[in-house]
Every structure is written in C-alpha cells, then in structure tokens.
C-alpha cells in the first residue's frame, strides 16, 4: 500500500477523482495505486511527487524527509 499518497491527498482535502484527473487516469486506477493493487508507473510517481512537492523517496517511504535536498 502506498500510504503516503493517500495521506498527501487527504492533507489537501482532495478526492481520488480529483487526483486521477490531474494524472489523466481513472479514479479506479488511482484507488488501486493507493491500495497497492497496482504498482505506480515511474511517470505517475514523478507527477505525484511534483504535485505534492515531495521527493519520490518520500512517497516510497525510503525517507521521512518530504523536501528535496
């Protein structure tokens, strides 16, 4: 499960549908990303990191630092 993309989305008070529109995918696909049913493609992972202004490593829980260094 990609817990952090859910947390980041909820911190912005956004719905899965709103994020899916930004990513040009369906709500169902985005939901599957959040639940870990689908691996997030690199292109989408980068878009999510850019949108939320965090590092890809933060999303992947490789670091607890949100920002780039």
mmCIF file of N, CA and C in Angstrom, residues 1-61:
data_model
loop_
_atom_site.group_PDB
_atom_site.id
_atom_site.type_symbol
_atom_site.label_atom_id
_atom_site.label_comp_id
_atom_site.label_asym_id
_atom_site.label_seq_id
_atom_site.Cartn_x
_atom_site.Cartn_y
_atom_site.Cartn_z
ATOM 1 N N UNK A 1 0.849 -1.188 0.000
ATOM 2 C CA UNK A 1 0.000 0.000 0.000
ATOM 3 C C UNK A 1 0.886 1.239 0.000
ATOM 4 N N UNK A 2 0.510 2.209 -0.796
ATOM 5 C CA UNK A 2 1.208 3.483 -0.847
ATOM 6 C C UNK A 2 0.487 4.462 0.082
ATOM 7 N N UNK A 3 0.720 4.270 1.368
ATOM 8 C CA UNK A 3 0.029 5.052 2.390
ATOM 9 C C UNK A 3 0.261 6.546 2.225
ATOM 10 N N UNK A 4 1.466 6.913 1.829
ATOM 11 C CA UNK A 4 1.788 8.333 1.784
ATOM 12 C C UNK A 4 1.037 9.082 0.687
ATOM 13 N N UNK A 5 0.738 8.442 -0.429
ATOM 14 C CA UNK A 5 -0.018 9.207 -1.446
ATOM 15 C C UNK A 5 -1.438 9.459 -0.960
ATOM 16 N N UNK A 6 -1.978 8.541 -0.196
ATOM 17 C CA UNK A 6 -3.293 8.778 0.401
ATOM 18 C C UNK A 6 -3.220 9.915 1.414
ATOM 19 N N UNK A 7 -2.213 9.862 2.276
ATOM 20 C CA UNK A 7 -2.058 10.906 3.291
ATOM 21 C C UNK A 7 -1.848 12.286 2.663
ATOM 22 N N UNK A 8 -1.024 12.359 1.634
ATOM 23 C CA UNK A 8 -0.774 13.633 0.954
ATOM 24 C C UNK A 8 -2.056 14.166 0.313
ATOM 25 N N UNK A 9 -2.823 13.270 -0.303
ATOM 26 C CA UNK A 9 -4.093 13.664 -0.930
ATOM 27 C C UNK A 9 -5.055 14.188 0.128
ATOM 28 N N UNK A 10 -5.173 13.459 1.218
ATOM 29 C CA UNK A 10 -6.102 13.860 2.272
ATOM 30 C C UNK A 10 -5.669 15.167 2.939
ATOM 31 N N UNK A 11 -4.360 15.394 3.052
ATOM 32 C CA UNK A 11 -3.870 16.656 3.610
ATOM 33 C C UNK A 11 -4.325 17.860 2.781
ATOM 34 N N UNK A 12 -4.535 17.637 1.492
ATOM 35 C CA UNK A 12 -5.007 18.710 0.605
ATOM 36 C C UNK A 12 -6.528 18.707 0.459
ATOM 37 N N UNK A 13 -7.194 17.860 1.208
ATOM 38 C CA UNK A 13 -8.656 17.729 1.120
ATOM 39 C C UNK A 13 -9.120 17.482 -0.309
ATOM 40 N N UNK A 14 -8.411 16.594 -0.993
ATOM 41 C CA UNK A 14 -8.762 16.254 -2.372
ATOM 42 C C UNK A 14 -9.322 14.837 -2.422
ATOM 43 N N UNK A 15 -10.174 14.613 -3.401
ATOM 44 C CA UNK A 15 -10.729 13.278 -3.610
ATOM 45 C C UNK A 15 -9.821 12.482 -4.548
ATOM 46 N N UNK A 16 -10.034 11.189 -4.567
ATOM 47 C CA UNK A 16 -9.308 10.344 -5.517
ATOM 48 C C UNK A 16 -9.616 10.771 -6.947
ATOM 49 N N UNK A 17 -10.842 11.147 -7.196
ATOM 50 C CA UNK A 17 -11.241 11.571 -8.537
ATOM 51 C C UNK A 17 -10.478 12.814 -8.966
ATOM 52 N N UNK A 18 -10.304 13.768 -8.067
ATOM 53 C CA UNK A 18 -9.573 14.989 -8.405
ATOM 54 C C UNK A 18 -8.116 14.684 -8.748
ATOM 55 N N UNK A 19 -7.478 13.835 -7.961
ATOM 56 C CA UNK A 19 -6.088 13.477 -8.247
ATOM 57 C C UNK A 19 -6.015 12.688 -9.552
ATOM 58 N N UNK A 20 -6.947 11.789 -9.766
ATOM 59 C CA UNK A 20 -6.966 10.999 -11.002
ATOM 60 C C UNK A 20 -7.070 11.903 -12.231
ATOM 61 N N UNK A 21 -7.865 12.952 -12.141
ATOM 62 C CA UNK A 21 -7.979 13.891 -13.266
ATOM 63 C C UNK A 21 -6.641 14.566 -13.552
ATOM 64 N N UNK A 22 -5.919 14.940 -12.514
ATOM 65 C CA UNK A 22 -4.612 15.565 -12.688
ATOM 66 C C UNK A 22 -3.635 14.596 -13.353
ATOM 67 N N UNK A 23 -3.745 13.329 -12.986
ATOM 68 C CA UNK A 23 -2.833 12.308 -13.508
ATOM 69 C C UNK A 23 -3.302 11.717 -14.835
ATOM 70 N N UNK A 24 -4.500 12.097 -15.273
ATOM 71 C CA UNK A 24 -5.095 11.579 -16.518
ATOM 72 C C UNK A 24 -5.276 10.060 -16.455
ATOM 73 N N UNK A 25 -5.851 9.620 -15.340
ATOM 74 C CA UNK A 25 -6.206 8.213 -15.201
ATOM 75 C C UNK A 25 -7.592 8.157 -14.552
ATOM 76 N N UNK A 26 -8.128 6.966 -14.437
ATOM 77 C CA UNK A 26 -9.449 6.830 -13.820
ATOM 78 C C UNK A 26 -9.316 6.826 -12.296
ATOM 79 N N UNK A 27 -10.426 7.104 -11.641
ATOM 80 C CA UNK A 27 -10.450 7.058 -10.173
ATOM 81 C C UNK A 27 -10.117 5.649 -9.704
ATOM 82 N N UNK A 28 -10.599 4.663 -10.422
ATOM 83 C CA UNK A 28 -10.366 3.258 -10.053
ATOM 84 C C UNK A 28 -8.872 2.920 -10.080
ATOM 85 N N UNK A 29 -8.193 3.371 -11.135
ATOM 86 C CA UNK A 29 -6.751 3.124 -11.242
ATOM 87 C C UNK A 29 -6.021 3.816 -10.094
ATOM 88 N N UNK A 30 -6.385 5.076 -9.825
ATOM 89 C CA UNK A 30 -5.726 5.791 -8.740
ATOM 90 C C UNK A 30 -5.988 5.094 -7.397
ATOM 91 N N UNK A 31 -7.199 4.651 -7.185
ATOM 92 C CA UNK A 31 -7.527 3.914 -5.967
ATOM 93 C C UNK A 31 -6.655 2.663 -5.839
ATOM 94 N N UNK A 32 -6.448 1.980 -6.948
ATOM 95 C CA UNK A 32 -5.593 0.795 -6.945
ATOM 96 C C UNK A 32 -4.144 1.149 -6.617
ATOM 97 N N UNK A 33 -3.689 2.328 -7.029
ATOM 98 C CA UNK A 33 -2.345 2.786 -6.628
ATOM 99 C C UNK A 33 -2.282 2.954 -5.117
ATOM 100 N N UNK A 34 -3.251 3.660 -4.561
ATOM 101 C CA UNK A 34 -3.256 3.914 -3.117
ATOM 102 C C UNK A 34 -3.280 2.621 -2.318
ATOM 103 N N UNK A 35 -4.040 1.651 -2.786
ATOM 104 C CA UNK A 35 -4.177 0.394 -2.053
ATOM 105 C C UNK A 35 -3.054 -0.590 -2.346
ATOM 106 N N UNK A 36 -2.171 -0.237 -3.278
ATOM 107 C CA UNK A 36 -1.064 -1.125 -3.605
ATOM 108 C C UNK A 36 -1.440 -2.279 -4.507
ATOM 109 N N UNK A 37 -2.629 -2.210 -5.100
ATOM 110 C CA UNK A 37 -3.046 -3.266 -6.025
ATOM 111 C C UNK A 37 -2.336 -3.135 -7.361
ATOM 112 N N UNK A 38 -1.908 -1.914 -7.687
ATOM 113 C CA UNK A 38 -1.128 -1.644 -8.893
ATOM 114 C C UNK A 38 0.140 -0.918 -8.497
ATOM 115 N N UNK A 39 1.251 -1.311 -9.109
ATOM 116 C CA UNK A 39 2.471 -0.540 -8.923
ATOM 117 C C UNK A 39 2.324 0.772 -9.681
ATOM 118 N N UNK A 40 2.855 1.817 -9.104
ATOM 119 C CA UNK A 40 2.750 3.132 -9.728
ATOM 120 C C UNK A 40 3.847 3.255 -10.776
ATOM 121 N N UNK A 41 3.473 3.520 -12.037
ATOM 122 C CA UNK A 41 4.490 3.723 -13.073
ATOM 123 C C UNK A 41 5.375 4.928 -12.729
ATOM 124 N N UNK A 42 6.619 4.870 -13.160
ATOM 125 C CA UNK A 42 7.583 5.920 -12.852
ATOM 126 C C UNK A 42 7.067 7.298 -13.233
ATOM 127 N N UNK A 43 6.477 7.433 -14.399
ATOM 128 C CA UNK A 43 5.962 8.729 -14.864
ATOM 129 C C UNK A 43 4.911 9.284 -13.899
ATOM 130 N N UNK A 44 4.030 8.442 -13.429
ATOM 131 C CA UNK A 44 2.982 8.860 -12.497
ATOM 132 C C UNK A 44 3.588 9.184 -11.133
ATOM 133 N N UNK A 45 4.536 8.395 -10.710
ATOM 134 C CA UNK A 45 5.214 8.634 -9.441
ATOM 135 C C UNK A 45 5.879 10.012 -9.431
ATOM 136 N N UNK A 46 6.525 10.362 -10.528
ATOM 137 C CA UNK A 46 7.163 11.676 -10.641
ATOM 138 C C UNK A 46 6.115 12.782 -10.631
ATOM 139 N N UNK A 47 5.008 12.593 -11.343
ATOM 140 C CA UNK A 47 3.930 13.592 -11.342
ATOM 141 C C UNK A 47 3.369 13.801 -9.942
ATOM 142 N N UNK A 48 3.177 12.716 -9.206
ATOM 143 C CA UNK A 48 2.668 12.823 -7.842
ATOM 144 C C UNK A 48 3.653 13.576 -6.945
ATOM 145 N N UNK A 49 4.924 13.239 -7.056
ATOM 146 C CA UNK A 49 5.940 13.913 -6.246
ATOM 147 C C UNK A 49 5.983 15.402 -6.573
ATOM 148 N N UNK A 50 5.940 15.741 -7.858
ATOM 149 C CA UNK A 50 5.954 17.154 -8.261
ATOM 150 C C UNK A 50 4.708 17.877 -7.763
ATOM 151 N N UNK A 51 3.560 17.248 -7.908
ATOM 152 C CA UNK A 51 2.306 17.872 -7.493
ATOM 153 C C UNK A 51 2.297 18.153 -5.989
ATOM 154 N N UNK A 52 2.753 17.197 -5.218
ATOM 155 C CA UNK A 52 2.732 17.338 -3.758
ATOM 156 C C UNK A 52 3.991 18.027 -3.216
ATOM 157 N N UNK A 53 4.929 18.315 -4.121
ATOM 158 C CA UNK A 53 6.187 18.977 -3.739
ATOM 159 C C UNK A 53 6.964 18.174 -2.686
ATOM 160 N N UNK A 54 7.063 16.883 -2.948
ATOM 161 C CA UNK A 54 7.839 15.971 -2.112
ATOM 162 C C UNK A 54 8.754 15.151 -3.016
ATOM 163 N N UNK A 55 9.665 14.433 -2.412
ATOM 164 C CA UNK A 55 10.546 13.570 -3.202
ATOM 165 C C UNK A 55 9.865 12.230 -3.482
ATOM 166 N N UNK A 56 10.326 11.596 -4.546
ATOM 167 C CA UNK A 56 9.847 10.249 -4.857
ATOM 168 C C UNK A 56 10.215 9.310 -3.702
ATOM 169 N N UNK A 57 11.395 9.504 -3.131
ATOM 170 C CA UNK A 57 11.808 8.668 -1.994
ATOM 171 C C UNK A 57 10.847 8.803 -0.820
ATOM 172 N N UNK A 58 10.300 9.989 -0.619
ATOM 173 C CA UNK A 58 9.324 10.168 0.460
ATOM 174 C C UNK A 58 8.072 9.336 0.178
ATOM 175 N N UNK A 59 7.574 9.402 -1.038
ATOM 176 C CA UNK A 59 6.377 8.628 -1.398
ATOM 177 C C UNK A 59 6.627 7.133 -1.208
ATOM 178 N N UNK A 60 7.826 6.688 -1.563
ATOM 179 C CA UNK A 60 8.160 5.267 -1.471
ATOM 180 C C UNK A 60 8.605 4.852 -0.072
ATOM 181 N N UNK A 61 8.547 5.798 0.875
ATOM 182 C CA UNK A 61 8.904 5.559 2.268
ATOM 183 C C UNK A 61 10.359 5.137 2.438
#
